[in-house]
Coordinates of C-alpha atoms in Angstrom, one line a residue:
M1318 CA 16.8 155.7 268.3
S1319 CA 17.3 159.1 266.9
E1320 CA 18.8 157.6 263.7
Q1321 CA 15.5 156.0 262.7
D1322 CA 12.2 157.3 261.6
N1323 CA 9.1 156.2 263.6
R1324 CA 6.5 156.1 261.0
H1325 CA 2.8 155.3 260.5
A1326 CA 1.7 152.7 258.0
E1327 CA 0.4 155.3 255.5
A1328 CA 3.7 157.2 255.4
N1329 CA 5.7 154.8 253.2
S1330 CA 3.6 153.4 250.4
T1331 CA 5.5 154.4 247.2
Q1332 CA 8.3 153.0 245.1
T1333 CA 10.2 154.3 242.1
D1334 CA 8.2 154.0 238.9
D1335 CA 10.4 151.3 237.4
V1336 CA 9.9 148.9 240.3
Q1337 CA 6.4 149.7 241.4
S1338 CA 4.8 146.8 239.6
S1339 CA 7.1 144.3 241.2
I1340 CA 6.0 145.0 244.8
E1341 CA 2.3 144.7 244.5
I1342 CA 0.7 141.9 246.5
G1343 CA -2.9 142.5 245.7
D1344 CA -5.5 145.3 245.5
S1345 CA -5.3 148.2 247.8
S1346 CA -8.3 147.1 249.9
S1347 CA -6.6 143.8 250.8
I1348 CA -3.5 145.6 251.8
E1349 CA -5.5 148.0 254.0
V1350 CA -7.3 145.1 255.7
L1351 CA -4.1 143.4 256.5
S1352 CA -2.5 146.6 257.7
D1353 CA -5.4 147.3 260.0
E1354 CA -5.2 143.8 261.4
I1355 CA -1.5 144.1 262.0
K1356 CA -1.9 147.4 263.9
R1357 CA -4.6 145.8 266.1
L1358 CA -2.6 142.6 266.8
K1359 CA 0.6 144.6 267.5
T1360 CA -1.1 146.5 270.2
Q1361 CA -2.6 143.4 271.8
R1362 CA 0.7 141.6 271.9
D1363 CA 2.8 144.6 273.1
A1364 CA 4.8 144.2 269.9
V1365 CA 7.1 146.5 267.9
I1366 CA 7.7 145.9 264.2
L1367 CA 11.3 146.5 262.9
A1368 CA 11.9 146.2 259.1
H1369 CA 15.0 146.2 257.1
Y1370 CA 15.3 148.5 254.1
Y1371 CA 15.4 145.4 251.8
V1372 CA 12.0 143.9 252.6
P1373 CA 9.0 144.7 250.3
A1374 CA 7.7 148.2 250.5
E1375 CA 4.3 147.3 251.9
V1376 CA 6.0 145.6 254.9
Q1377 CA 8.2 148.7 255.5
A1378 CA 5.0 150.7 255.4
V1379 CA 3.5 149.0 258.5
A1380 CA 6.7 148.9 260.4
D1381 CA 7.3 151.1 263.4
Y1382 CA 11.0 151.5 262.5
V1383 CA 12.8 150.9 259.2
G1384 CA 16.6 150.7 259.1
D1385 CA 19.8 148.8 258.3
S1386 CA 21.2 146.0 260.4
F1387 CA 23.2 148.2 262.7
A1388 CA 20.3 150.6 263.4
L1389 CA 17.9 147.7 264.1
A1390 CA 20.3 146.0 266.4
K1391 CA 20.7 149.2 268.5
L1392 CA 17.0 149.8 268.5
A1393 CA 16.2 146.3 269.7
V1394 CA 18.1 147.0 272.9
D1395 CA 16.3 150.2 273.8
L1396 CA 12.7 149.5 272.9
P1397 CA 10.2 148.9 275.8
Q1398 CA 7.9 146.4 274.0
Q1399 CA 8.1 142.8 275.1
T1400 CA 7.8 141.4 271.6
I1401 CA 10.0 142.3 268.7
V1402 CA 8.9 141.4 265.2
L1403 CA 11.9 141.5 263.0
C1404 CA 11.0 141.8 259.3
G1405 CA 14.3 140.5 257.8
V1406 CA 16.3 137.4 257.5
E1407 CA 17.4 134.8 260.1
F1408 CA 20.6 136.4 261.3
M1409 CA 18.7 139.6 262.1
G1410 CA 16.2 137.7 264.3
E1411 CA 19.1 135.9 266.0
S1412 CA 20.9 139.2 266.7
A1413 CA 17.7 140.7 268.2
K1414 CA 17.3 137.7 270.4
L1415 CA 20.9 137.6 271.5
L1416 CA 20.7 141.3 272.6
N1417 CA 17.2 140.8 274.2
P1418 CA 17.2 137.3 275.7
Q1419 CA 14.2 138.0 277.9
K1420 CA 12.1 139.2 275.1
T1421 CA 10.1 137.3 272.5
V1422 CA 11.5 137.8 269.0
L1423 CA 9.4 136.8 266.0
L1424 CA 10.4 136.3 262.3
P1425 CA 7.4 136.6 259.9
E1426 CA 9.3 134.1 257.6
P1427 CA 11.6 131.8 259.6
A1428 CA 12.9 130.3 256.4
A1429 CA 14.3 133.6 255.1
D1430 CA 18.0 133.2 255.3
C1431 CA 21.2 134.9 254.2
P1432 CA 23.4 132.6 252.1
M1433 CA 26.5 134.7 252.9
A1434 CA 26.0 134.0 256.6
H1435 CA 27.0 130.4 256.0
M1436 CA 30.1 131.1 253.9
I1437 CA 32.6 130.6 256.8
R1438 CA 34.6 127.5 257.8
K1439 CA 35.9 127.2 261.4
T1440 CA 38.9 125.3 260.2
D1441 CA 40.0 128.4 258.2
I1442 CA 39.6 130.5 261.3
D1443 CA 41.5 128.1 263.5
S1444 CA 44.5 127.9 261.1
I1445 CA 44.8 131.6 260.9
R1446 CA 44.5 132.1 264.7
A1447 CA 47.3 129.5 265.0
K1448 CA 49.5 131.5 262.6
Y1449 CA 49.0 135.0 264.1
T1450 CA 48.2 134.0 267.7
D1451 CA 47.5 137.1 269.9
D1452 CA 48.0 139.7 267.2
L1453 CA 44.8 138.7 265.4
A1454 CA 41.2 139.8 265.7
V1455 CA 38.5 137.9 264.0
V1456 CA 36.1 140.5 262.7
C1457 CA 32.6 139.1 261.9
Y1458 CA 30.2 140.9 259.7
V1459 CA 26.8 140.9 261.4
N1460 CA 25.5 139.0 258.4
S1461 CA 26.5 135.7 260.0
T1462 CA 25.1 132.8 262.0
A1463 CA 25.1 132.8 265.8
E1464 CA 27.7 130.0 265.7
A1465 CA 30.0 132.0 263.5
K1466 CA 29.8 134.9 265.9
T1467 CA 31.2 132.6 268.7
W1468 CA 34.3 132.0 266.6
S1469 CA 34.9 135.8 266.4
D1470 CA 36.1 138.7 268.6
V1471 CA 33.8 141.4 267.4
C1472 CA 30.9 142.0 265.1
V1473 CA 30.6 144.9 262.6
T1474 CA 28.1 146.2 260.1
S1475 CA 28.7 148.0 256.8
S1476 CA 28.1 151.3 258.5
N1477 CA 30.7 150.9 261.2
A1478 CA 33.2 148.3 259.9
V1479 CA 35.9 150.8 259.1
K1480 CA 35.6 152.6 262.4
I1481 CA 35.6 149.5 264.5
C1482 CA 38.5 147.8 262.6
N1483 CA 40.5 151.0 263.0
S1484 CA 39.9 150.9 266.8
L1485 CA 41.2 147.4 267.3
S1486 CA 44.6 147.0 268.8
Q1487 CA 45.6 144.0 266.7
H1488 CA 47.5 144.6 263.4
N1489 CA 46.1 141.4 261.7
L1490 CA 42.4 141.2 261.1
L1491 CA 40.5 138.2 259.7
F1492 CA 37.4 139.6 258.1
I1493 CA 34.5 137.1 257.8
P1494 CA 32.4 136.3 255.8
D1495 CA 32.2 139.0 253.1
M1496 CA 35.4 139.4 251.0
N1497 CA 34.0 142.6 249.3
L1498 CA 33.3 144.5 252.5
G1499 CA 36.6 143.2 253.9
R1500 CA 38.5 144.4 250.8
Y1501 CA 36.9 147.8 251.2
V1502 CA 37.9 148.0 254.8
A1503 CA 41.5 147.0 253.9
E1504 CA 41.6 149.9 251.4
Q1505 CA 40.5 152.4 254.0
L1506 CA 43.0 151.1 256.6
P1507 CA 46.3 150.5 254.8
D1508 CA 48.1 150.2 258.2
K1509 CA 46.1 147.1 259.0
H1510 CA 46.7 143.7 257.5
V1511 CA 43.3 142.4 256.6
I1512 CA 42.9 138.8 255.7
L1513 CA 39.9 138.0 253.5
N1514 CA 37.4 135.1 253.6
K1515 CA 35.9 133.8 250.4
G1516 CA 32.3 134.8 251.2
Y1517 CA 30.1 137.1 249.3
C1518 CA 26.5 138.4 249.0
P1519 CA 24.9 136.6 246.0
R1520 CA 22.7 139.7 245.4
H1521 CA 25.4 142.4 245.3
T1522 CA 27.8 140.3 243.3
T1523 CA 25.3 140.2 240.5
I1524 CA 25.8 143.9 240.0
S1525 CA 28.5 144.5 237.3
R1526 CA 30.6 147.4 236.2
K1527 CA 29.1 147.1 232.7
Q1528 CA 25.6 147.6 234.2
V1529 CA 26.7 150.7 236.0
I1530 CA 28.4 152.1 232.9
D1531 CA 25.3 151.4 230.8
L1532 CA 23.3 153.6 233.2
E1533 CA 26.0 156.3 233.3
E1534 CA 25.7 156.6 229.5
I1535 CA 22.0 157.3 229.9
Y1536 CA 22.4 159.5 233.0
P1537 CA 25.8 161.1 232.6
E1538 CA 25.3 163.5 235.5
A1539 CA 24.1 160.8 237.9
V1540 CA 25.7 160.2 241.3
V1541 CA 26.7 156.5 241.5
M1542 CA 26.1 155.1 245.0
A1543 CA 27.3 151.6 245.9
H1544 CA 27.1 149.3 248.9
P1545 CA 30.5 147.9 249.9
E1546 CA 29.3 144.4 249.4
C1547 CA 29.5 145.1 245.6
P1548 CA 32.5 143.8 243.6
A1549 CA 35.7 146.0 243.6
D1550 CA 35.2 147.2 240.0
V1551 CA 31.7 148.4 240.8
L1552 CA 33.0 150.3 243.8
A1553 CA 35.7 151.9 241.6
E1554 CA 32.9 153.4 239.5
A1555 CA 31.1 154.8 242.6
D1556 CA 31.0 158.5 243.7
F1557 CA 29.8 157.4 247.1
I1558 CA 30.3 154.1 248.9
G1559 CA 28.3 153.3 252.0
S1560 CA 25.7 151.3 253.9
T1561 CA 22.1 151.3 252.9
K1562 CA 21.5 154.0 255.5
G1563 CA 24.5 155.9 254.3
M1564 CA 23.3 155.9 250.7
I1565 CA 19.8 157.1 251.8
E1566 CA 21.3 160.0 253.7
H1567 CA 23.7 160.9 250.9
A1568 CA 21.0 161.0 248.3
T1569 CA 18.8 163.0 250.6
S1570 CA 21.4 165.7 251.3
S1571 CA 22.7 165.8 247.7
D1572 CA 21.6 168.5 245.1
A1573 CA 21.9 165.9 242.3
K1574 CA 18.8 164.9 240.3
D1575 CA 19.8 161.4 239.2
F1576 CA 21.3 158.6 241.2
I1577 CA 22.5 155.2 240.1
V1578 CA 21.9 152.9 243.1
C1579 CA 24.0 149.8 243.4
T1580 CA 22.3 147.7 246.0
V1581 CA 19.0 145.8 246.6
V1582 CA 16.0 147.5 245.2
G1583 CA 14.1 147.5 248.5
I1584 CA 16.0 150.7 249.4
A1585 CA 13.9 152.5 246.8
S1586 CA 11.0 152.8 249.1
E1587 CA 12.9 154.8 251.7
L1588 CA 14.7 156.9 249.1
K1589 CA 11.4 157.9 247.6
L1590 CA 9.9 158.7 251.0
R1591 CA 12.9 160.8 252.1
N1592 CA 12.9 162.7 248.9
E1593 CA 9.2 163.3 248.4
G1594 CA 8.4 166.5 246.6
T1595 CA 11.8 166.7 244.8
N1596 CA 12.6 165.8 241.2
K1597 CA 15.2 163.2 242.2
Q1598 CA 15.2 159.9 240.3
F1599 CA 16.7 156.6 241.4
H1600 CA 18.0 154.2 238.8
F1601 CA 18.9 150.5 239.5
P1602 CA 21.1 148.2 237.4
A1603 CA 19.3 145.8 235.1
P1604 CA 18.2 143.2 235.9
I1605 CA 17.1 144.9 239.1
P1606 CA 18.9 143.5 242.2
R1607 CA 16.5 141.8 244.5
C1608 CA 17.1 139.8 247.7
E1609 CA 15.0 136.7 247.2
N1610 CA 15.1 135.9 250.9
M1611 CA 14.0 139.4 252.0
D1612 CA 11.2 139.2 249.4
L1613 CA 9.8 136.2 251.3
V1614 CA 8.8 138.6 254.2
T1615 CA 5.3 139.5 253.1
L1616 CA 2.4 141.4 254.6
P1617 CA 0.3 138.2 255.0
K1618 CA 3.1 136.4 256.7
L1619 CA 3.6 139.4 259.1
A1620 CA -0.1 139.2 260.0
A1621 CA 0.1 135.4 260.4
C1622 CA 3.1 135.6 262.9
L1623 CA 1.2 138.1 265.1
R1624 CA -1.9 135.8 265.0
N1625 CA 0.1 132.7 266.0
P1626 CA 3.5 133.6 267.3
T1627 CA 4.8 130.2 268.3
P1628 CA 6.0 128.9 264.9
H1629 CA 7.7 132.2 264.3
E1630 CA 9.6 132.6 267.6
V1631 CA 13.4 132.8 267.4
H1632 CA 15.5 130.6 269.7
V1633 CA 19.3 130.6 270.0
D1634 CA 21.2 127.6 271.3
E1635 CA 22.0 128.4 275.0
N1636 CA 25.5 127.0 274.5
L1637 CA 26.2 129.5 271.8
A1638 CA 24.4 132.6 273.1
P1639 CA 26.9 134.0 275.6
A1640 CA 29.8 134.1 273.2
A1641 CA 27.7 135.3 270.3
R1642 CA 26.1 138.0 272.4
L1643 CA 29.5 139.3 273.5
T1644 CA 30.6 140.0 269.9
L1645 CA 27.4 142.1 269.3
E1646 CA 27.8 143.9 272.6
R1647 CA 31.4 144.8 271.7
M1648 CA 30.2 146.1 268.4
L1649 CA 27.8 148.5 270.1
E1650 CA 30.5 149.6 272.6
Y1651 CA 33.1 150.3 269.9
A1652 CA 30.5 152.1 267.7
A1653 CA 29.5 154.3 270.6
K1654 CA 33.0 155.6 271.2

């Protein structure tokens, strides 16, 4: 819990100038009314609001905690509230429910999904397991369905993938579903044999090396930060490669003035908040990378799910839950070592 900021609604209301117009949902009075209602309903329902860095800024602003997938998964285990409202996509709600089976988990927009989570075929996993037998670990990025987790041995996130993969006793690792993060892990761990799956993030793969170079020509002193879900040639241009949380911390501790940020624009809200009062500027590739599914999580939908929780409640197939939960618990255990 120490890795996250517990913040009030009014603390996080700004974006970088070049994306401000894209996050407005109405006039400030309507946002204030909705925010007040959310605060009231949250107390009534003994609920805590967790938001991913990629959801719209006004949703981050009313959240109790904002973080990346790993931080939110850890938080969900330790929080005392009986209702967890997960402002993110479906796999995040599933993960929170798997780790907290006795609690109510709500998704403001149940239809918000992650395309990459479905880019896995069990037949591929079965054939690779048959080839490598006991000297294979199936490493599953947390951006995956509950069913895919049951086919796996351990989950990872972008912030702990290298550490956990390095800790595994097996030499052969099948990394699913994201080939870009898997390739990055392989480069960091040359003593491991990492087998890649053909999945990818449709948002990060839209970021091109040319877009980065175009920005470098405008801001030649800028620090280039990239998420490992980006293509390999984009990562080759980066001065820093890391998770959303890692990029935020790197920018905050850096003395640089300009940063080229190769990830989804939702991160701009936290970057601005953490660096308030400085002259730091954050520049995103054009067109600005957005997660269409994260953008579906709006302030009105957050209020609606607290008014009427039933349609928003997350359920995980009881036949899948034990095996899927085990991969997440292993992730938390390895990460804690």
